[in-house]
Short mmCIF file of C-alpha atoms in Angstrom, two decimals:
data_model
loop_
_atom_site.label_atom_id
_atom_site.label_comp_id
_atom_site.label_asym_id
_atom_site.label_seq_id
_atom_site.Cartn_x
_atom_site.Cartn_y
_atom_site.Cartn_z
CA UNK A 7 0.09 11.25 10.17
CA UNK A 8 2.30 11.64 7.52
CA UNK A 9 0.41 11.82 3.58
CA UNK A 10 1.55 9.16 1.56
CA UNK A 11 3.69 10.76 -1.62
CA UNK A 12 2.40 11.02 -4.89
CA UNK A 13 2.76 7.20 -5.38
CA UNK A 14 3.81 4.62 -3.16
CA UNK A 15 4.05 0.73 -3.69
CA UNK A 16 2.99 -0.94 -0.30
CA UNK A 17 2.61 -4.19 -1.12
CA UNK A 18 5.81 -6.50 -2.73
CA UNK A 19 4.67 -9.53 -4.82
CA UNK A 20 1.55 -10.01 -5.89
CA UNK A 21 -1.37 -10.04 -3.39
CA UNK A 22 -3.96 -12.73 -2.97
CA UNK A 23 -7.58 -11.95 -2.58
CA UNK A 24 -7.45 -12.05 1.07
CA UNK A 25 -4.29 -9.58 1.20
CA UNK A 26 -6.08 -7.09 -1.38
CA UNK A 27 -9.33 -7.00 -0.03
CA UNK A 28 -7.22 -6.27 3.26
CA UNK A 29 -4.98 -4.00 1.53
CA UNK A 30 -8.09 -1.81 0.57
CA UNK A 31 -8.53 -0.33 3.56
CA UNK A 32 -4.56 -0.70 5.31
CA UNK A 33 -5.94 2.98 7.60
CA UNK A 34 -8.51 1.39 8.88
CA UNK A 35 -7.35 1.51 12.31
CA UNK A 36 -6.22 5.49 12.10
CA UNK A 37 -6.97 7.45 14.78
CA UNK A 38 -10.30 10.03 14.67
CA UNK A 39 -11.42 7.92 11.50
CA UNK A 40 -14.30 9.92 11.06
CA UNK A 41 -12.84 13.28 11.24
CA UNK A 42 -10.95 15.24 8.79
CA UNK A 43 -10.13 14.11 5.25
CA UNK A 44 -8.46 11.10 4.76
CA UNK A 45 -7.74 11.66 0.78
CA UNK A 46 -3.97 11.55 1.41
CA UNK A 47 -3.45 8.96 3.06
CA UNK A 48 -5.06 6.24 0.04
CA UNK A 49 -4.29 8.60 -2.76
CA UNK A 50 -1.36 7.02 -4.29
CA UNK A 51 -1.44 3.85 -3.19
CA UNK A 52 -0.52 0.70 -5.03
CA UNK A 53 0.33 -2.82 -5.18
CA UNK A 54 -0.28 -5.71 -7.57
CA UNK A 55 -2.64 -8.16 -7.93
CA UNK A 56 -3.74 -11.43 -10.04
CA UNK A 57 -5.86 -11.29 -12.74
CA UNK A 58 -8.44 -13.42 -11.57
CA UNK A 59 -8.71 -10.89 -8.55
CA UNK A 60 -8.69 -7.82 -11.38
CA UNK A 61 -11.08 -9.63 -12.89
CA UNK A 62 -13.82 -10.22 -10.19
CA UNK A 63 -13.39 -7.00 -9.57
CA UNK A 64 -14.58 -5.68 -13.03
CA UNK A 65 -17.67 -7.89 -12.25
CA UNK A 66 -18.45 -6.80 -8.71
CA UNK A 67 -20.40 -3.56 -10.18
CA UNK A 68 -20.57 -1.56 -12.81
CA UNK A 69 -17.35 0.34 -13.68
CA UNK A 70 -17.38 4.46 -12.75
CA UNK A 71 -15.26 4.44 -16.05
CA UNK A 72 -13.67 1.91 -18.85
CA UNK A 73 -10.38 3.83 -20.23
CA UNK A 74 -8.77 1.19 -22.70
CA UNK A 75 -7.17 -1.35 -20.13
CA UNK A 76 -7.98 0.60 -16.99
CA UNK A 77 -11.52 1.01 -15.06
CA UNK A 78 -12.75 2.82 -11.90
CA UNK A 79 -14.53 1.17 -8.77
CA UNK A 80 -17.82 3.40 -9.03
CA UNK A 81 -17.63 3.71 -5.02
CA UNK A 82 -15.15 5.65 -2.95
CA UNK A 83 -13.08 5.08 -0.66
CA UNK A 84 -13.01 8.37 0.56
CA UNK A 85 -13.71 11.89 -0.46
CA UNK A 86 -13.06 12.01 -4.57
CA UNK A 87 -10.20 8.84 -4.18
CA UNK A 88 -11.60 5.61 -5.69
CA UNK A 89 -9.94 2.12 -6.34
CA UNK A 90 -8.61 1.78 -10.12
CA UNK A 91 -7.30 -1.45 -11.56
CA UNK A 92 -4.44 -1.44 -14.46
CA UNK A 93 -4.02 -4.34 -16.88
CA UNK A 94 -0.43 -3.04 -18.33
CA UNK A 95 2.08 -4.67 -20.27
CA UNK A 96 5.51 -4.53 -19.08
CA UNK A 97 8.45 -6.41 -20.38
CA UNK A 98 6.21 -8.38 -22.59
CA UNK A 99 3.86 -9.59 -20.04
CA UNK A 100 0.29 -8.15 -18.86
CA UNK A 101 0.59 -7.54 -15.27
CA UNK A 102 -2.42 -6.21 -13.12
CA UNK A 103 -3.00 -3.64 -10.42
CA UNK A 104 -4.72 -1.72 -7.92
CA UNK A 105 -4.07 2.20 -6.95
CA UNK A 106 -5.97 4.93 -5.51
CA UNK A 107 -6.24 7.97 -7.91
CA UNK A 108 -7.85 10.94 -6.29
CA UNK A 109 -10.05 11.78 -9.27
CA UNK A 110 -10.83 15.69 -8.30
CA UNK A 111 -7.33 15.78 -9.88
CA UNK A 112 -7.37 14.66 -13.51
CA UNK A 113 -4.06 13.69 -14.02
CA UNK A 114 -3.62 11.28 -11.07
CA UNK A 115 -4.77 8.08 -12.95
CA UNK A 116 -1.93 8.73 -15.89
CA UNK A 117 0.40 9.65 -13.46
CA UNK A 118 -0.01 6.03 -11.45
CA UNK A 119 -0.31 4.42 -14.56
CA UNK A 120 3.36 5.66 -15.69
CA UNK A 121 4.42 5.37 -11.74
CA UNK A 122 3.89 1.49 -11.88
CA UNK A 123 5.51 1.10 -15.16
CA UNK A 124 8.56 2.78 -14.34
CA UNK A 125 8.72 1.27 -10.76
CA UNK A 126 7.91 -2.47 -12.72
CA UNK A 127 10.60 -1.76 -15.33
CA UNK A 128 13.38 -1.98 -13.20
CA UNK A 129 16.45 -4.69 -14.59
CA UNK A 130 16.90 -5.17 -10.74
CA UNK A 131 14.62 -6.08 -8.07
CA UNK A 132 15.52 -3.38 -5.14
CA UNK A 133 13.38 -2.10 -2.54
CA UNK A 134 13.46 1.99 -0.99
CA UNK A 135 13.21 1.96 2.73
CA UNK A 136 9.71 3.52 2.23
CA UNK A 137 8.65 0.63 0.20
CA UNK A 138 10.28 -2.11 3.38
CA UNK A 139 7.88 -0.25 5.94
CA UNK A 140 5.17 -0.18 4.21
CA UNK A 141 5.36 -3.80 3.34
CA UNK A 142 6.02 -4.13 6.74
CA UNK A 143 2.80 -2.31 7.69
CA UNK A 144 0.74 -3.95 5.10
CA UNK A 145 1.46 -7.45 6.25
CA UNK A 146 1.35 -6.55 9.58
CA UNK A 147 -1.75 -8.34 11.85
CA UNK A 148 -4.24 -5.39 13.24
CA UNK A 149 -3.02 -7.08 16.55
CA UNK A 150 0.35 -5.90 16.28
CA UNK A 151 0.32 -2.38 14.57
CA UNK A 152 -1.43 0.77 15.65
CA UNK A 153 -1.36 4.06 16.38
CA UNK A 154 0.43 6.37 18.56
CA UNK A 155 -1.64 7.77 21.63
CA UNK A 156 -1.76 9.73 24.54
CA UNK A 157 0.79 8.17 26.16
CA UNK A 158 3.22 9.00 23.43
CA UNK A 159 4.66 12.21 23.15
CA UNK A 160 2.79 15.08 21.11
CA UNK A 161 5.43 14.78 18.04
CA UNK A 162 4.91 10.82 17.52
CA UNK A 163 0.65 10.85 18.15
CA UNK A 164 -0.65 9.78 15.35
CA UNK A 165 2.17 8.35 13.47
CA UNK A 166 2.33 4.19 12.77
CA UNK A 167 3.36 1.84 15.18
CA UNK A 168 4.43 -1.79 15.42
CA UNK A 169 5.28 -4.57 17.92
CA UNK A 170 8.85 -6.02 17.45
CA UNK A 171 10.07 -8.56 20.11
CA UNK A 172 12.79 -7.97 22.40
CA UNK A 173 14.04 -10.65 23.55
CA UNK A 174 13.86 -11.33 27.63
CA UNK A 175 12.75 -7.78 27.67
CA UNK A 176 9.17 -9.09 25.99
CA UNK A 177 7.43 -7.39 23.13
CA UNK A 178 7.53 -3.22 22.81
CA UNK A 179 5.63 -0.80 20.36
CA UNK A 180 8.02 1.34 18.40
CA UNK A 181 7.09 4.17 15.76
CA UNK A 182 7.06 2.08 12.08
CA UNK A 183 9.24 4.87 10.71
CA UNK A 184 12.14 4.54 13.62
CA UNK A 185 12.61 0.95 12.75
CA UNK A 186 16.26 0.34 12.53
CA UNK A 187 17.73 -1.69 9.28
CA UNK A 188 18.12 -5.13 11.57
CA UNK A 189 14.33 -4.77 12.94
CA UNK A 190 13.09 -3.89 9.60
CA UNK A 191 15.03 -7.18 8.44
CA UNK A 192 13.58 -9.11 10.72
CA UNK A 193 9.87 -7.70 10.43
CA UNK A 194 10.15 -8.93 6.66
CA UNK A 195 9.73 -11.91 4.75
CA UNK A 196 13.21 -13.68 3.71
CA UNK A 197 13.18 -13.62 0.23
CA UNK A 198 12.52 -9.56 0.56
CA UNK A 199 15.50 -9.17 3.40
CA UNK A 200 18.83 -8.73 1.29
CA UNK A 201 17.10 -6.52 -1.42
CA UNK A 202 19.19 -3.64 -2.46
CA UNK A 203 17.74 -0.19 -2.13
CA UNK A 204 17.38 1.58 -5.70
CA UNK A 205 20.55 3.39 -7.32
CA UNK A 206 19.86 6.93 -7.64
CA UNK A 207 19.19 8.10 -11.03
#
């Protein structure tokens, strides 16, 4: 399985309680779940939320930690990586979040904090191709996205799959990050279709 980067946004919009408390776990289904550690796949992870969902979550337990208008889940997800939720202002409006910071590394909480604003600032909506198939994945029913297994061959085991529809050939799996740009299209909501990727700085 590939690590997710240092941040990734997996989720476009903002979630509703049902999609975030789903969203918490989006590996659930890996392969081997109890082996090895599973820090980089959550590390990094994050996606926006409501404030009434930010809020409930401040209430659920005791924060780990209160930093100004941040605060840590006090249990992990995994290893040292625990949920934190951002209330940030950006372009005049406080907006709220969830990301997992891996904590054994003390800069990762700044470091998503400045990730979201920067990705949030943008004068233009636009979406990377990362950002598509992860959406993609994270809206995806359990049902119809999984894991590649024996049957696949030794380079794709592991990696994400998905079920697309072919037409009078029935429904296939194909690897999530082979997706063409039409199936990735079609796998995503309308209004998130015809975004344009980022310009290059």
């Amino acid at each position: 399985m590939i690590p997710s980067p240092a941040t990734a946004k997996v989720f476009q919009g903002v979630a509703s309680r049902q999609q975030m408390f789903r969203m918490f776990d989006r590996h659930a289904q890996r392969p081997n779940r109890r082996d090895g550690d599973a820090a980089p796949l959550y590390a990094g992870e994050w996606f926006e939320i409501g404030e009434t969902e930010h809020d409930d979550m401040f209430e659920i337990l005791p924060p780990l930690w209160i930093r100004g208008s941040m605060f840590a889940m006090r249990e992990f997800m995994t290893g040292s990586v625990t949920s934190v939720f951002f209330a940030l202002r950006i372009d005049a409006a406080i907006r709220y979040f969830h990301g997992y910071c891996d904590l054994s590394d003390k800069a990762s909480v700044e470091t998503m904090r400045v990730a979201i604003i920067e990705r949030e600032s943008r004068p233009v909506r636009a979406m990377t191709r990362q950002e598509r198939l992860d959406h993609i994945w994270s809206t995806t029913a359990d049902d119809y996205r999984g894991y590649a297994g024996d049957k696949w061959p030794q380079s794709a085991r592991g990696k994400r799959t998905v079920v697309l529809y072919g037409g009078n050939e029935g429904t296939f799996l194909k690897l999530l990050d082979e997706l063409t740009d039409g199936e990735i299209a079609a796998k995503l909501p309308v209004h998130l279709r015809h975004l344009p990727s980022p310009i290059a700085a």
